[in-house]
Short mmCIF file of C-alpha atoms in Angstrom, two decimals:
data_model
loop_
_atom_site.label_atom_id
_atom_site.label_comp_id
_atom_site.label_asym_id
_atom_site.label_seq_id
_atom_site.Cartn_x
_atom_site.Cartn_y
_atom_site.Cartn_z
CA MET A 15 30.48 25.48 -7.80
CA LYS A 16 29.10 24.13 -11.07
CA VAL A 17 28.21 20.44 -10.94
CA LEU A 18 27.29 18.09 -13.79
CA ALA A 19 25.00 15.32 -12.48
CA ILE A 20 24.35 12.33 -14.76
CA SER A 21 22.41 9.07 -14.49
CA ASP A 22 20.90 6.05 -16.24
CA GLU A 23 21.33 7.01 -19.88
CA VAL A 24 24.20 7.90 -22.19
CA ALA A 25 23.15 11.44 -23.06
CA PRO A 26 24.17 12.45 -26.60
CA GLN A 27 24.73 16.00 -25.39
CA VAL A 28 27.39 14.68 -23.00
CA TYR A 29 28.88 11.75 -24.93
CA ASP A 30 29.88 13.98 -27.79
CA ALA A 31 32.93 15.71 -29.23
CA GLY A 32 31.45 19.00 -28.05
CA ILE A 33 31.48 18.03 -24.37
CA GLN A 34 34.20 20.52 -23.51
CA ALA A 35 32.38 23.38 -25.20
CA ARG A 36 29.15 22.54 -23.38
CA PHE A 37 30.45 21.48 -19.98
CA GLY A 38 34.07 22.61 -19.81
CA ASP A 39 33.29 25.01 -16.97
CA VAL A 40 31.99 22.38 -14.54
CA ASP A 41 34.01 21.79 -11.37
CA LEU A 42 32.73 18.34 -10.51
CA VAL A 43 30.76 15.39 -11.93
CA LEU A 44 28.35 13.30 -9.84
CA ALA A 45 27.09 10.06 -11.41
CA CYS A 46 23.97 8.47 -9.93
CA GLY A 47 24.13 4.98 -11.34
CA ASP A 48 23.43 2.66 -14.28
CA LEU A 49 25.97 4.36 -16.53
CA PRO A 50 28.46 2.23 -18.50
CA HIS A 51 32.11 2.44 -17.57
CA TYR A 52 33.14 3.75 -21.00
CA TYR A 53 30.78 6.72 -20.60
CA LEU A 54 32.09 7.62 -17.16
CA GLU A 55 35.69 7.26 -18.33
CA TYR A 56 34.98 9.48 -21.33
CA VAL A 57 33.43 12.19 -19.16
CA VAL A 58 36.21 12.20 -16.56
CA THR A 59 38.90 12.20 -19.26
CA MET A 60 37.40 14.96 -21.39
CA LEU A 61 36.41 17.27 -18.54
CA ASN A 62 39.44 16.49 -16.35
CA VAL A 63 37.57 17.10 -13.09
CA PRO A 64 36.80 14.72 -10.19
CA LEU A 65 33.96 12.25 -10.83
CA TYR A 66 32.24 10.57 -7.88
CA TYR A 67 29.67 7.84 -8.50
CA VAL A 68 27.41 5.21 -6.99
CA MET A 69 26.40 1.95 -8.63
CA GLY A 70 22.97 1.52 -10.15
CA ASN A 71 21.00 -1.70 -9.90
CA HIS A 72 22.35 -3.10 -13.19
CA GLY A 73 26.05 -2.89 -12.34
CA VAL A 74 27.03 -1.63 -15.80
CA GLU A 75 29.69 0.60 -14.27
CA LEU A 76 31.95 -2.43 -13.86
CA LYS A 77 34.17 -3.74 -16.63
CA HIS A 78 35.93 -7.07 -17.03
CA CYS A 79 39.65 -7.01 -16.48
CA SER A 80 42.61 -9.35 -16.15
CA SER A 81 42.91 -12.97 -17.18
CA GLU A 82 41.31 -14.05 -13.89
CA GLY A 83 37.97 -12.62 -15.03
CA GLY A 84 37.71 -10.01 -12.31
CA LYS A 85 35.91 -6.71 -12.60
CA GLU A 86 36.84 -3.17 -11.74
CA GLY A 87 35.18 0.22 -11.72
CA PRO A 88 35.68 2.97 -14.29
CA GLY A 89 39.19 4.37 -14.38
CA GLY A 90 39.69 7.80 -12.85
CA CYS A 91 36.35 7.72 -11.02
CA VAL A 92 35.65 7.24 -7.31
CA ASP A 93 32.88 5.02 -5.89
CA ILE A 94 31.49 6.70 -2.76
CA ASP A 95 28.89 4.16 -1.63
CA GLU A 96 28.62 4.50 2.19
CA ARG A 97 31.52 6.95 2.07
CA THR A 98 32.03 10.67 2.47
CA VAL A 99 34.37 12.91 0.52
CA ASP A 100 35.29 16.56 0.95
CA HIS A 101 35.54 18.34 -2.40
CA ASP A 102 36.67 21.95 -2.11
CA GLY A 103 34.57 22.43 1.01
CA LEU A 104 31.53 20.41 -0.11
CA LEU A 105 30.84 17.31 1.98
CA ILE A 106 29.48 14.64 -0.37
CA ALA A 107 28.24 11.11 0.39
CA GLY A 108 26.67 8.26 -1.56
CA LEU A 109 24.36 5.24 -1.38
CA GLU A 110 24.13 2.78 -4.27
CA GLY A 111 21.42 0.50 -5.64
CA SER A 112 17.67 0.14 -5.92
CA MET A 113 14.82 -1.65 -4.19
CA ARG A 114 15.19 -5.44 -4.56
CA TYR A 115 12.81 -6.77 -7.19
CA LYS A 116 14.68 -9.92 -8.28
CA PRO A 117 17.83 -11.80 -7.21
CA GLY A 118 20.96 -9.85 -8.01
CA PRO A 119 23.59 -7.45 -6.70
CA TYR A 120 23.06 -3.75 -5.98
CA GLN A 121 19.47 -4.35 -4.89
CA TYR A 122 18.32 -3.93 -1.31
CA SER A 123 15.26 -4.38 0.86
CA ASN A 124 14.09 -1.43 2.94
CA GLY A 125 15.74 -3.01 5.97
CA GLU A 126 19.05 -3.54 4.19
CA MET A 127 19.10 0.03 2.92
CA SER A 128 18.24 1.27 6.40
CA ARG A 129 21.35 -0.49 7.70
CA LYS A 130 23.47 1.01 4.93
CA ALA A 131 22.05 4.46 5.71
CA LEU A 132 22.75 3.92 9.41
CA ARG A 133 26.39 3.09 8.71
CA LEU A 134 26.69 6.19 6.55
CA GLY A 135 24.90 8.18 9.23
CA THR A 136 27.57 7.17 11.74
CA ARG A 137 30.21 8.69 9.46
CA LEU A 138 28.14 11.83 9.07
CA LEU A 139 27.71 12.12 12.83
CA ARG A 140 31.48 12.01 13.26
CA GLN A 141 31.79 14.81 10.72
CA ARG A 142 29.32 16.91 12.69
CA LEU A 143 30.87 16.19 16.08
CA PHE A 144 34.56 16.45 15.28
CA ARG A 145 34.69 18.68 12.20
CA ARG A 146 31.45 20.61 12.60
CA ARG A 147 30.52 19.65 9.05
CA ARG A 148 27.01 19.12 7.75
CA LEU A 149 26.33 16.97 4.70
CA ASP A 150 26.00 19.11 1.60
CA VAL A 151 25.21 16.57 -1.13
CA LEU A 152 23.96 12.98 -0.96
CA ILE A 153 23.98 11.07 -4.25
CA THR A 154 21.87 7.93 -4.58
CA HIS A 155 20.67 5.74 -7.40
CA ALA A 156 17.10 5.21 -6.20
CA PRO A 157 14.94 8.16 -5.13
CA PRO A 158 13.46 8.63 -1.67
CA PHE A 159 10.09 7.00 -1.02
CA GLY A 160 7.26 9.14 -2.36
CA ILE A 161 9.52 11.59 -4.19
CA HIS A 162 10.04 11.06 -7.94
CA ASP A 163 9.57 7.29 -7.47
CA GLY A 164 7.30 4.77 -9.18
CA LYS A 165 4.49 2.51 -8.02
CA ASP A 166 6.18 -0.76 -9.03
CA MET A 167 8.66 -2.48 -6.72
CA CYS A 168 11.61 -1.87 -9.02
CA HIS A 169 11.15 1.89 -9.05
CA SER A 170 9.88 2.38 -5.51
CA GLY A 171 11.97 4.76 -3.42
CA PHE A 172 13.57 4.07 -0.04
CA ARG A 173 12.03 5.22 3.24
CA ALA A 174 15.56 5.12 4.68
CA PHE A 175 16.41 8.19 2.60
CA LEU A 176 13.58 10.14 4.23
CA THR A 177 14.96 9.25 7.65
CA LEU A 178 18.45 10.22 6.58
CA MET A 179 17.23 13.59 5.30
CA ASP A 180 15.30 14.17 8.53
CA ARG A 181 18.36 13.42 10.67
CA HIS A 182 21.22 14.88 8.67
CA ARG A 183 19.52 17.55 6.53
CA PRO A 184 21.70 17.44 3.41
CA ARG A 185 21.29 20.50 1.23
CA TYR A 186 20.84 18.29 -1.84
CA LEU A 187 19.87 14.71 -2.57
CA ILE A 188 20.64 13.92 -6.21
CA HIS A 189 19.33 10.60 -7.55
CA GLY A 190 18.75 8.65 -10.74
CA HIS A 191 16.72 5.49 -11.54
CA SER A 192 13.48 7.35 -12.39
CA HIS A 193 13.60 8.10 -16.09
CA VAL A 194 12.21 11.43 -17.23
CA HIS A 195 9.94 11.04 -20.26
CA SER A 196 8.12 14.37 -20.23
CA GLN A 197 8.83 17.98 -19.39
CA LEU A 198 5.71 17.79 -17.20
CA GLN A 199 7.41 15.36 -14.80
CA THR A 200 8.55 16.82 -11.51
CA THR A 201 12.33 16.60 -11.27
CA THR A 202 13.06 18.97 -8.38
CA THR A 203 11.30 18.76 -5.01
CA GLU A 204 11.98 20.36 -1.65
CA TYR A 205 11.80 18.08 1.39
CA GLY A 206 12.50 19.94 4.60
CA ASP A 207 15.95 21.49 4.23
CA THR A 208 16.83 19.28 1.26
CA VAL A 209 16.40 19.89 -2.46
CA VAL A 210 15.78 16.51 -4.13
CA VAL A 211 16.93 16.45 -7.77
CA ASN A 212 16.38 13.77 -10.42
CA ALA A 213 19.55 13.76 -12.52
CA HIS A 214 18.24 11.69 -15.46
CA PRO A 215 19.81 11.93 -17.99
CA TYR A 216 21.87 14.95 -16.91
CA ARG A 217 21.52 18.16 -14.95
CA VAL A 218 23.83 21.12 -14.43
CA LEU A 219 23.57 22.54 -10.91
CA GLU A 220 25.10 25.55 -9.23
CA ILE A 221 25.85 24.42 -5.69
CA SER A 222 27.06 27.14 -3.40
CA ALA A 223 29.72 26.83 -0.76
CA PRO A 224 28.43 25.97 2.73
CA GLY A 225 26.79 28.91 4.43
CA THR A 226 25.39 30.51 1.27
CA THR A 227 21.98 29.98 -0.27
CA SER A 228 22.35 29.79 -4.06
CA ARG A 229 20.35 26.96 -5.67
CA SER A 230 19.69 25.87 -9.24
#
């Protein structure tokens, strides 16, 4: 299955009239946060494939709607924070947000993210017990602690993600938040049974069906 993963930046290669020529063969889009709603709506409309996302720490995915001043997510896209979804045999889950560095939504302390991961872990345990399904792909905004993260509080990764990978062994963890400024930066790292991928600003991945070993 060919997957387009995007995060944090409106990539000109994606937000372009040539998107169908470049990415028309993808089966799925995974968005890892801090992407404006118009960008996500453009991608899902032009490629006409499912798009699953988590919120970044800036909340730019939301748009104002209605006279009451409410907000809603991007049309045609599915927020999977603390949720699981089965897409053509791939079990996918998500966790939004970054480390808290100032007051605001979509930011969490290590303890708060641990509780979110525990709630998601309960769902994953049910999948393993009752459906004999193992998590294939976890999408997050922030990276795991010590993997592709930064030294400042804002860009520090979550230890809870390490625990989640240890317990549930997803085949992939795809994240955003850590901007890639050089080809020398590490953007793919193996942690146990999990391949950790930085999606900034976009990556195309070949993710095999469960039980096979293809990686990209």
